[in-house]
Tab-separated table of C-alpha atoms in Angstrom:
chain	number	residue	atom	x	y	z
A	1	UNK	CA	48.591	-37.514	-0.179
A	2	UNK	CA	45.854	-38.904	2.041
A	3	UNK	CA	42.442	-37.176	2.021
A	4	UNK	CA	41.024	-35.979	5.347
A	5	UNK	CA	37.863	-38.082	5.834
A	6	UNK	CA	36.471	-35.671	8.442
A	7	UNK	CA	36.198	-32.923	5.769
A	8	UNK	CA	34.385	-34.962	3.146
A	9	UNK	CA	30.900	-33.511	2.437
A	10	UNK	CA	28.082	-35.974	2.985
A	11	UNK	CA	24.439	-35.922	1.898
A	12	UNK	CA	23.372	-34.873	5.409
A	13	UNK	CA	25.595	-31.792	5.207
A	14	UNK	CA	23.990	-30.715	1.953
A	15	UNK	CA	20.529	-31.139	3.479
A	16	UNK	CA	21.584	-29.154	6.560
A	17	UNK	CA	22.935	-26.266	4.505
A	18	UNK	CA	19.858	-26.299	2.247
A	19	UNK	CA	17.529	-26.170	5.263
A	20	UNK	CA	19.560	-23.312	6.736
A	21	UNK	CA	19.432	-21.422	3.456
A	22	UNK	CA	15.659	-21.881	3.219
A	23	UNK	CA	15.196	-20.702	6.815
A	24	UNK	CA	17.326	-17.639	6.159
A	25	UNK	CA	15.499	-16.843	2.930
A	26	UNK	CA	12.133	-17.120	4.709
A	27	UNK	CA	13.300	-14.920	7.585
A	28	UNK	CA	14.746	-12.365	5.177
A	29	UNK	CA	11.715	-12.183	2.920
A	30	UNK	CA	8.974	-12.331	5.570
A	31	UNK	CA	9.045	-8.657	6.594
A	32	UNK	CA	9.170	-7.548	2.972
A	33	UNK	CA	6.286	-9.774	1.938
A	34	UNK	CA	4.256	-8.634	4.918
A	35	UNK	CA	4.628	-5.006	3.868
A	36	UNK	CA	3.573	-5.337	0.274
A	37	UNK	CA	0.626	-3.040	-0.141
A	38	UNK	CA	-2.477	-5.175	-0.197
A	39	UNK	CA	-4.885	-2.463	-1.201
A	40	UNK	CA	-5.930	1.107	-0.805
A	41	UNK	CA	-7.395	3.109	2.014
A	42	UNK	CA	-9.217	6.377	1.378
A	43	UNK	CA	-9.209	9.279	3.790
A	44	UNK	CA	-12.036	11.794	3.755
A	45	UNK	CA	-10.617	15.036	5.156
A	46	UNK	CA	-13.034	17.827	6.033
A	47	UNK	CA	-11.858	21.260	7.240
A	48	UNK	CA	-8.388	19.776	7.757
A	49	UNK	CA	-9.560	16.903	10.004
A	50	UNK	CA	-9.716	13.257	8.945
A	51	UNK	CA	-13.473	12.665	9.083
A	52	UNK	CA	-13.477	9.053	7.896
A	53	UNK	CA	-11.088	6.340	6.794
A	54	UNK	CA	-12.405	3.766	4.344
A	55	UNK	CA	-10.585	0.531	3.468
A	56	UNK	CA	-11.636	0.284	-0.172
A	57	UNK	CA	-10.911	-3.428	-0.535
A	58	UNK	CA	-13.334	-4.171	2.310
A	59	UNK	CA	-16.261	-2.587	0.474
A	60	UNK	CA	-18.886	-4.754	-1.202
A	61	UNK	CA	-20.226	-1.911	-3.307
A	62	UNK	CA	-20.314	1.865	-3.432
A	63	UNK	CA	-20.502	3.975	-0.295
A	64	UNK	CA	-21.598	7.606	-0.568
A	65	UNK	CA	-20.913	10.484	1.808
A	66	UNK	CA	-22.254	14.013	1.523
A	67	UNK	CA	-20.389	16.741	3.364
A	68	UNK	CA	-19.937	20.527	2.957
A	69	UNK	CA	-21.840	20.485	-0.340
A	70	UNK	CA	-19.734	17.666	-1.805
A	71	UNK	CA	-20.852	14.130	-2.563
A	72	UNK	CA	-17.992	11.629	-2.415
A	73	UNK	CA	-18.301	8.022	-3.582
A	74	UNK	CA	-16.020	5.227	-2.371
A	75	UNK	CA	-15.966	1.943	-4.252
A	76	UNK	CA	-13.791	-1.196	-3.976
A	77	UNK	CA	-11.290	0.078	-6.585
A	78	UNK	CA	-11.449	3.855	-6.423
A	79	UNK	CA	-12.874	7.011	-4.882
A	80	UNK	CA	-14.262	10.155	-6.515
A	81	UNK	CA	-16.125	13.403	-6.060
A	82	UNK	CA	-19.495	12.718	-7.649
A	83	UNK	CA	-20.760	16.279	-7.288
A	84	UNK	CA	-19.946	19.543	-5.570
A	85	UNK	CA	-21.660	22.898	-5.332
A	86	UNK	CA	-18.377	24.811	-5.755
A	87	UNK	CA	-17.963	27.374	-8.585
A	88	UNK	CA	-15.280	25.529	-10.599
A	89	UNK	CA	-16.136	21.848	-10.057
A	90	UNK	CA	-12.455	20.921	-10.485
A	91	UNK	CA	-12.747	18.222	-7.821
A	92	UNK	CA	-15.434	16.441	-9.872
A	93	UNK	CA	-13.500	16.890	-13.144
A	94	UNK	CA	-10.510	15.176	-11.558
A	95	UNK	CA	-12.351	11.874	-11.876
A	96	UNK	CA	-11.553	8.600	-10.193
A	97	UNK	CA	-8.646	8.263	-7.749
A	98	UNK	CA	-7.079	4.847	-8.181
A	99	UNK	CA	-3.496	4.835	-6.844
A	100	UNK	CA	-1.761	5.582	-3.553
A	101	UNK	CA	-1.026	9.284	-3.331
A	102	UNK	CA	-3.877	10.316	-5.628
A	103	UNK	CA	-5.667	13.250	-4.055
A	104	UNK	CA	-8.659	15.340	-5.062
A	105	UNK	CA	-9.302	18.636	-3.337
A	106	UNK	CA	-12.388	20.817	-3.268
A	107	UNK	CA	-10.817	24.032	-2.015
A	108	UNK	CA	-14.000	26.113	-1.810
A	109	UNK	CA	-15.751	23.466	0.307
A	110	UNK	CA	-12.584	22.399	2.178
A	111	UNK	CA	-13.062	18.709	1.422
A	112	UNK	CA	-10.220	16.373	0.444
A	113	UNK	CA	-10.151	12.736	-0.601
A	114	UNK	CA	-6.760	11.055	-0.622
A	115	UNK	CA	-5.692	7.441	-1.170
A	116	UNK	CA	-2.982	5.770	0.890
A	117	UNK	CA	-1.457	2.329	0.470
A	118	UNK	CA	-2.298	-0.318	3.045
A	119	UNK	CA	0.872	-1.126	5.001
A	120	UNK	CA	3.969	0.982	5.364
A	121	UNK	CA	6.144	-0.361	2.583
A	122	UNK	CA	7.800	2.031	0.176
A	123	UNK	CA	7.607	-0.723	-2.416
A	124	UNK	CA	4.764	-1.171	-4.807
A	125	UNK	CA	4.416	2.409	-5.978
A	126	UNK	CA	3.685	4.089	-2.662
A	127	UNK	CA	4.581	7.768	-2.669
A	128	UNK	CA	5.121	10.147	0.234
A	129	UNK	CA	3.530	13.117	-1.509
A	130	UNK	CA	2.306	14.216	-4.919
A	131	UNK	CA	3.391	17.399	-6.688
A	132	UNK	CA	0.566	18.930	-8.714
B	1	UNK	CA	33.444	-35.387	12.523
B	2	UNK	CA	34.000	-32.527	14.940
B	3	UNK	CA	35.493	-30.419	12.151
B	4	UNK	CA	32.439	-30.995	9.955
B	5	UNK	CA	30.059	-30.043	12.757
B	6	UNK	CA	32.111	-26.952	13.404
B	7	UNK	CA	31.960	-25.987	9.742
B	8	UNK	CA	28.177	-26.444	9.687
B	9	UNK	CA	27.736	-24.338	12.828
B	10	UNK	CA	30.018	-21.659	11.391
B	11	UNK	CA	27.987	-21.580	8.164
B	12	UNK	CA	24.738	-21.388	10.112
B	13	UNK	CA	26.048	-18.498	12.200
B	14	UNK	CA	27.210	-16.576	9.113
B	15	UNK	CA	23.905	-17.095	7.308
B	16	UNK	CA	21.852	-16.069	10.333
B	17	UNK	CA	24.019	-12.974	10.816
B	18	UNK	CA	23.551	-12.025	7.167
B	19	UNK	CA	19.844	-12.627	7.479
B	20	UNK	CA	19.700	-10.571	10.660
B	21	UNK	CA	21.420	-7.681	8.905
B	22	UNK	CA	18.889	-7.864	6.107
B	23	UNK	CA	15.924	-8.005	8.441
B	24	UNK	CA	17.140	-5.101	10.570
B	25	UNK	CA	16.525	-2.648	7.717
B	26	UNK	CA	12.917	-2.016	8.692
B	27	UNK	CA	13.285	-2.458	12.447
B	28	UNK	CA	13.059	1.136	13.652
B	29	UNK	CA	10.257	3.348	12.446
B	30	UNK	CA	9.957	6.831	13.895
B	31	UNK	CA	6.755	8.106	15.470
B	32	UNK	CA	4.766	10.294	13.110
B	33	UNK	CA	3.063	13.594	13.798
B	34	UNK	CA	0.552	14.044	10.961
B	35	UNK	CA	-1.517	17.146	10.301
B	36	UNK	CA	-3.746	18.648	7.586
B	37	UNK	CA	-5.187	22.112	7.133
B	38	UNK	CA	-6.339	24.681	4.613
B	39	UNK	CA	-3.998	27.651	4.343
B	40	UNK	CA	-2.441	29.880	1.660
B	41	UNK	CA	-5.560	29.223	-0.413
B	42	UNK	CA	-4.717	25.542	-0.699
B	43	UNK	CA	-4.562	22.203	1.109
B	44	UNK	CA	-1.609	21.684	3.435
B	45	UNK	CA	-0.536	18.285	4.732
B	46	UNK	CA	2.519	17.104	6.582
B	47	UNK	CA	4.097	14.073	8.197
B	48	UNK	CA	6.833	14.756	10.733
B	49	UNK	CA	8.901	11.831	11.989
B	50	UNK	CA	10.753	11.770	15.315
B	51	UNK	CA	12.084	9.376	17.939
B	52	UNK	CA	9.666	10.387	20.677
B	53	UNK	CA	6.696	11.618	18.676
B	54	UNK	CA	7.022	15.265	19.716
B	55	UNK	CA	4.401	17.517	18.157
B	56	UNK	CA	5.691	20.259	15.892
B	57	UNK	CA	2.979	20.249	13.254
B	58	UNK	CA	0.820	22.854	15.017
B	59	UNK	CA	3.815	25.210	15.170
B	60	UNK	CA	4.443	24.645	11.447
B	61	UNK	CA	0.811	25.401	10.635
B	62	UNK	CA	0.960	28.565	12.728
B	63	UNK	CA	4.049	29.597	10.782
B	64	UNK	CA	2.196	29.072	7.492
B	65	UNK	CA	-0.824	31.056	8.714
B	66	UNK	CA	1.528	33.895	9.689
B	67	UNK	CA	3.144	33.806	6.256
B	68	UNK	CA	-0.301	33.933	4.660
B	69	UNK	CA	-1.131	36.975	6.791
B	70	UNK	CA	2.016	38.600	5.417
B	71	UNK	CA	2.044	37.814	1.714
B	72	UNK	CA	-1.593	37.269	0.713
B	73	UNK	CA	-3.188	40.218	-1.071
B	74	UNK	CA	-6.537	38.843	0.085
B	75	UNK	CA	-5.699	39.548	3.743
B	76	UNK	CA	-6.756	43.123	4.336
B	77	UNK	CA	-4.051	43.862	6.890
B	78	UNK	CA	-1.173	42.168	5.104
B	79	UNK	CA	1.872	44.162	3.948
B	80	UNK	CA	1.108	43.080	0.379
B	81	UNK	CA	-2.453	44.397	0.628
B	82	UNK	CA	-0.988	47.645	1.966
B	83	UNK	CA	1.451	47.809	-0.956
B	84	UNK	CA	-1.404	47.260	-3.416
B	85	UNK	CA	-3.455	50.015	-1.754
B	86	UNK	CA	-0.785	52.602	-1.079
B	87	UNK	CA	2.215	51.678	-3.238
B	88	UNK	CA	4.400	51.154	-0.184
B	89	UNK	CA	4.984	48.620	2.585
B	90	UNK	CA	7.741	47.596	4.957
B	91	UNK	CA	8.301	43.902	5.452
B	92	UNK	CA	11.472	41.822	5.314
B	93	UNK	CA	9.802	38.763	3.780
B	94	UNK	CA	8.085	40.685	0.985
B	95	UNK	CA	11.298	42.605	0.226
B	96	UNK	CA	13.259	39.349	0.059
B	97	UNK	CA	10.748	37.729	-2.295
B	98	UNK	CA	10.882	40.684	-4.662
B	99	UNK	CA	14.687	40.759	-4.664
B	100	UNK	CA	14.970	37.031	-5.351
B	101	UNK	CA	12.339	36.956	-8.088
B	102	UNK	CA	13.567	39.962	-10.069
B	103	UNK	CA	16.266	37.970	-11.928
B	104	UNK	CA	13.692	35.287	-12.830
B	105	UNK	CA	11.319	37.921	-14.225
B	106	UNK	CA	14.187	39.369	-16.228
B	107	UNK	CA	15.221	35.954	-17.557
B	108	UNK	CA	11.672	35.290	-18.781
B	109	UNK	CA	11.428	38.644	-20.546
B	110	UNK	CA	8.690	39.700	-18.145
B	111	UNK	CA	6.441	36.694	-18.737
B	112	UNK	CA	6.891	35.817	-15.067
B	113	UNK	CA	5.978	38.987	-13.184
B	114	UNK	CA	4.825	39.371	-9.567
B	115	UNK	CA	2.890	42.531	-10.494
B	116	UNK	CA	0.466	40.474	-12.592
B	117	UNK	CA	-2.237	40.902	-9.896
B	118	UNK	CA	-4.461	43.291	-11.879
B	119	UNK	CA	-4.614	40.730	-14.704
B	120	UNK	CA	-5.167	37.634	-12.550
B	121	UNK	CA	-7.954	39.422	-10.667
B	122	UNK	CA	-9.754	39.964	-13.983
B	123	UNK	CA	-9.616	36.264	-14.834
B	124	UNK	CA	-10.927	35.396	-11.339
B	125	UNK	CA	-9.952	31.723	-11.469
B	126	UNK	CA	-10.695	31.314	-7.746
B	127	UNK	CA	-14.392	31.866	-8.391
B	128	UNK	CA	-14.758	29.705	-11.457
B	129	UNK	CA	-13.128	32.156	-13.891
B	130	UNK	CA	-14.236	34.075	-16.967
B	131	UNK	CA	-12.459	35.521	-19.987
B	132	UNK	CA	-11.917	39.266	-19.548
B	133	UNK	CA	-12.766	41.748	-22.309
B	134	UNK	CA	-9.847	42.865	-24.485
B	135	UNK	CA	-9.980	46.471	-23.333
B	136	UNK	CA	-10.120	45.362	-19.681
B	137	UNK	CA	-7.068	43.215	-20.254
B	138	UNK	CA	-5.166	46.012	-21.990
B	139	UNK	CA	-5.872	48.413	-19.120
B	140	UNK	CA	-4.726	45.826	-16.567
B	141	UNK	CA	-1.545	45.078	-18.549
B	142	UNK	CA	-0.569	48.759	-18.237
B	143	UNK	CA	-0.087	48.070	-14.531
B	144	UNK	CA	2.149	45.043	-14.997
B	145	UNK	CA	5.857	45.877	-14.777
B	146	UNK	CA	8.203	44.203	-12.321
B	147	UNK	CA	10.916	46.826	-12.987
B	148	UNK	CA	8.755	49.404	-11.174
B	149	UNK	CA	9.149	47.427	-7.929
B	150	UNK	CA	11.811	48.930	-5.682
B	151	UNK	CA	13.316	47.681	-2.445
B	152	UNK	CA	15.363	49.653	0.054
B	153	UNK	CA	16.129	47.585	3.129
B	154	UNK	CA	12.769	46.091	4.125
B	155	UNK	CA	10.753	48.809	2.402
B	156	UNK	CA	9.071	48.029	-0.886
B	157	UNK	CA	7.490	50.507	-3.272
B	158	UNK	CA	5.625	50.055	-6.540
B	159	UNK	CA	3.957	52.251	-9.152
B	160	UNK	CA	0.464	53.625	-8.551
B	161	UNK	CA	-2.205	51.027	-9.064
B	162	UNK	CA	0.167	48.072	-9.392
B	163	UNK	CA	-1.119	44.874	-7.808
B	164	UNK	CA	1.323	42.364	-6.375
B	165	UNK	CA	0.242	38.706	-6.508
B	166	UNK	CA	2.676	36.290	-4.830
B	167	UNK	CA	0.682	33.177	-5.703
B	168	UNK	CA	3.549	31.856	-7.836
B	169	UNK	CA	5.987	31.708	-4.913
B	170	UNK	CA	4.009	31.578	-1.670
B	171	UNK	CA	3.541	27.829	-1.411
B	172	UNK	CA	7.208	27.115	-2.020
B	173	UNK	CA	8.220	29.756	0.507
B	174	UNK	CA	5.939	28.123	3.082
B	175	UNK	CA	7.846	24.873	2.510
B	176	UNK	CA	11.164	26.707	3.023
B	177	UNK	CA	10.108	28.211	6.341
B	178	UNK	CA	8.654	24.941	7.613
B	179	UNK	CA	11.673	22.811	6.707
B	180	UNK	CA	14.127	25.390	8.132
B	181	UNK	CA	12.180	25.386	11.396
B	182	UNK	CA	11.932	21.586	11.568
B	183	UNK	CA	15.632	21.059	10.944
B	184	UNK	CA	16.365	22.934	14.178
B	185	UNK	CA	14.112	20.594	16.198
B	186	UNK	CA	14.355	16.905	17.160
B	187	UNK	CA	12.382	15.950	14.040
B	188	UNK	CA	14.309	13.276	12.133
B	189	UNK	CA	12.498	13.631	8.851
B	190	UNK	CA	9.565	15.442	7.280
B	191	UNK	CA	7.452	15.550	4.172
B	192	UNK	CA	5.376	18.677	3.758
B	193	UNK	CA	2.947	19.497	1.004
B	194	UNK	CA	1.571	23.005	0.496
B	195	UNK	CA	-0.709	22.721	-2.498
B	196	UNK	CA	1.450	21.134	-5.139
B	197	UNK	CA	4.748	22.251	-3.604
B	198	UNK	CA	6.616	19.647	-1.596
B	199	UNK	CA	9.496	19.933	0.873
B	200	UNK	CA	11.358	16.937	2.316
B	201	UNK	CA	14.355	16.257	4.551
B	202	UNK	CA	15.752	13.466	6.716
B	203	UNK	CA	14.016	10.112	6.755
B	204	UNK	CA	10.891	8.379	7.960
B	205	UNK	CA	12.885	5.638	9.720
B	206	UNK	CA	16.419	4.482	10.488
B	207	UNK	CA	16.873	2.955	7.056
B	208	UNK	CA	17.442	6.445	5.656
B	209	UNK	CA	15.464	5.521	2.553
B	210	UNK	CA	14.822	8.517	0.283
B	211	UNK	CA	11.422	10.112	-0.235
B	212	UNK	CA	9.218	9.356	-3.212
B	213	UNK	CA	7.304	12.260	-4.704
B	214	UNK	CA	4.718	11.420	-7.346
B	215	UNK	CA	3.982	13.830	-10.194
B	216	UNK	CA	0.399	14.303	-11.308
B	217	UNK	CA	-0.391	13.132	-14.810
B	218	UNK	CA	-1.610	16.179	-16.772
B	219	UNK	CA	-3.597	13.887	-19.090
B	220	UNK	CA	-5.237	11.947	-16.273
B	221	UNK	CA	-5.680	14.353	-13.421
B	222	UNK	CA	-6.458	11.729	-10.833
B	223	UNK	CA	-3.282	9.769	-11.554
B	224	UNK	CA	0.513	10.095	-11.511
B	225	UNK	CA	2.871	9.534	-14.425
B	226	UNK	CA	6.143	9.328	-12.539
B	227	UNK	CA	8.026	9.442	-9.274
B	228	UNK	CA	10.965	11.590	-8.205
B	229	UNK	CA	13.172	10.062	-5.534
B	230	UNK	CA	15.180	12.425	-3.378
B	231	UNK	CA	16.802	12.636	0.058
B	232	UNK	CA	16.238	16.325	0.606
B	233	UNK	CA	14.936	19.307	-1.309
B	234	UNK	CA	11.860	20.863	-2.824
B	235	UNK	CA	9.585	19.849	-5.676
B	236	UNK	CA	7.041	22.125	-7.378
B	237	UNK	CA	4.774	21.485	-10.326
B	238	UNK	CA	2.972	23.938	-12.588
B	239	UNK	CA	0.344	22.435	-14.859
B	240	UNK	CA	-2.497	23.599	-17.069
B	241	UNK	CA	-4.987	21.431	-15.148
B	242	UNK	CA	-4.720	22.944	-11.694
B	243	UNK	CA	-7.200	25.794	-12.193
B	244	UNK	CA	-9.095	26.186	-15.429
B	245	UNK	CA	-12.480	26.820	-16.961
B	246	UNK	CA	-14.081	26.419	-20.353
B	247	UNK	CA	-15.878	29.226	-22.154
B	248	UNK	CA	-17.295	29.179	-25.684
B	249	UNK	CA	-15.615	25.840	-26.288
B	250	UNK	CA	-12.144	27.077	-25.280
B	251	UNK	CA	-10.165	26.025	-22.249
B	252	UNK	CA	-8.421	28.719	-20.187
B	253	UNK	CA	-5.957	27.917	-17.422
B	254	UNK	CA	-4.442	29.995	-14.629
B	255	UNK	CA	-0.754	30.264	-15.621
B	256	UNK	CA	-0.822	33.722	-17.173
B	257	UNK	CA	1.836	35.206	-19.416
B	258	UNK	CA	2.291	38.689	-17.940
B	259	UNK	CA	3.302	40.135	-21.332
B	260	UNK	CA	-0.012	39.156	-22.978
B	261	UNK	CA	-2.337	38.695	-20.024
B	262	UNK	CA	-3.367	35.355	-21.543
B	263	UNK	CA	-2.724	31.758	-20.493
B	264	UNK	CA	0.780	30.582	-21.469
B	265	UNK	CA	1.277	29.234	-24.980
B	266	UNK	CA	4.547	27.365	-24.542
B	267	UNK	CA	3.263	23.999	-25.710
B	268	UNK	CA	3.695	22.451	-22.262
B	269	UNK	CA	1.187	20.590	-20.122
B	270	UNK	CA	3.266	20.578	-16.950
B	271	UNK	CA	6.695	21.355	-15.543
B	272	UNK	CA	8.051	19.921	-12.304
B	273	UNK	CA	11.145	21.551	-10.813
B	274	UNK	CA	13.456	20.129	-8.158
B	275	UNK	CA	15.649	22.622	-6.340
B	276	UNK	CA	17.308	23.161	-2.968
B	277	UNK	CA	15.057	26.152	-2.278
B	278	UNK	CA	11.259	25.940	-2.094
B	279	UNK	CA	10.466	29.471	-3.195
B	280	UNK	CA	12.751	29.127	-6.196
B	281	UNK	CA	11.368	25.714	-7.155
B	282	UNK	CA	7.878	27.239	-7.067
B	283	UNK	CA	8.887	30.329	-9.069
B	284	UNK	CA	10.932	28.296	-11.551
B	285	UNK	CA	8.156	25.838	-12.300
B	286	UNK	CA	5.909	28.745	-13.321
B	287	UNK	CA	8.714	30.534	-15.174
B	288	UNK	CA	9.684	27.387	-17.101
B	289	UNK	CA	6.060	26.708	-17.995
B	290	UNK	CA	5.860	30.223	-19.444
B	291	UNK	CA	9.173	29.947	-21.316
B	292	UNK	CA	8.798	26.477	-22.793
B	293	UNK	CA	11.341	23.709	-22.462
B	294	UNK	CA	14.356	24.795	-24.543
B	295	UNK	CA	14.344	28.365	-23.270
B	296	UNK	CA	14.130	27.126	-19.674
B	297	UNK	CA	17.451	25.295	-19.689
B	298	UNK	CA	19.724	28.299	-18.969
B	299	UNK	CA	17.430	29.434	-16.165
B	300	UNK	CA	17.446	25.990	-14.570
B	301	UNK	CA	21.212	25.806	-14.908
B	302	UNK	CA	21.626	29.160	-13.223
B	303	UNK	CA	19.778	27.912	-10.136
B	304	UNK	CA	21.263	24.426	-10.236
B	305	UNK	CA	17.734	23.074	-10.601
B	306	UNK	CA	16.384	20.057	-12.465
B	307	UNK	CA	13.045	19.598	-14.199
B	308	UNK	CA	10.606	17.150	-15.754
B	309	UNK	CA	8.722	18.580	-18.741
B	310	UNK	CA	5.535	17.173	-20.267
B	311	UNK	CA	4.458	18.661	-23.572
B	312	UNK	CA	1.053	18.798	-25.207
B	313	UNK	CA	1.747	15.542	-27.108
B	314	UNK	CA	2.567	13.742	-23.889
B	315	UNK	CA	6.333	13.615	-24.451
B	316	UNK	CA	8.301	13.573	-21.221
B	317	UNK	CA	11.793	15.055	-21.030
B	318	UNK	CA	14.226	15.521	-18.206
B	319	UNK	CA	16.718	18.303	-17.636
B	320	UNK	CA	19.426	18.211	-14.987
B	321	UNK	CA	20.381	15.854	-12.203
B	322	UNK	CA	17.175	14.188	-11.097
B	323	UNK	CA	16.200	10.662	-10.018
B	324	UNK	CA	12.993	10.235	-12.005
B	325	UNK	CA	11.171	7.074	-13.020
B	326	UNK	CA	7.942	6.739	-14.924
B	327	UNK	CA	5.274	5.094	-12.816
B	328	UNK	CA	5.029	2.146	-15.175
B	329	UNK	CA	8.800	1.636	-14.897
B	330	UNK	CA	9.436	2.310	-11.195
């Protein structure tokens, strides 16, 4: 039987398919790579309103805010209640918040610090809420 | 030659189509209506997702404030405050709570008891807390007895001096009311947190990806030890870290065993319950914490609920149908 020469695969075909595959892989992965969380953002919520949003990775050192009797410290890797004049001090005892979803609440003083992941991806450990 | 070109074009088209399908997953994100507030003695936050960004969060908050005005003993004009003062009140919500919780109280042998108010007031955890005297505790325990609660229609009665405290169910009930309301609107998905009780339904975008609910690590209060993934339902956690104080070198936490008036001694650090009802998930997490793990299994089975237990040694165990992953494994 005679082989059909028009169907024989040549080096150019392999290159073409490889280029196409690479293009597709890049297109497919781009949105996912873009949405990998690059860092953490802290929200300072006072009386139910977001008073300040701090991109932690953009900080050079510690930033301190004092509000409603609470002193909150933001640093490049975490956020924490440093002190509070509330009766139980549970917000201070909670220590350093380091991951997306971590939240510390000072109920008596109505101050909340919560960390959210940069970007909208559900990958990389981002959570929608924390049960506590 | 033409055939080969055709084959290459066909391959390119197929690959691009496949790629397009993959990329489309994240194309459509719904608009989000986000809100925070303090209500029910805790922090409330919500994210409501919809096509056109309609605002429902204020209505949800109003609903939660109204519930607080109904079931909080701290609100002077609430039906529960009236019941505590006079031994009688008429309110459909309060009557429903009492009816639904009675079997849970029975199953725990009275450890979980909504009439524990006289005891919890003595401990005063909301104001920093202190250990009550033995005789004070004994007198308060005389008033604790869920079997004295009676309902007839919407009317509730209790024994003289009994003090109802619905703190073990209120946050979960708030989630129920909010999610029921939102499901009847154009909201496509919601995640609502009332204190540590969470309610979710729908999705945040057209991918339909499930929600991820972290669980606080009882040994590292600022962190999470695992994540529960679910499409819809309610998640509640009871832990010994939420409200506590130290006195004379001892640590006392707020989950009180109504038969002793003392913090629970079940050997658990935290229990997280997943259920299709918010009030029940809230009540069950407290009840299971009081019972301990083994004794909780029949109760969880009865309500078709699942749970994640953490004991004092840090062992984690799962009961029931639940999609749970430790944070270091997820």
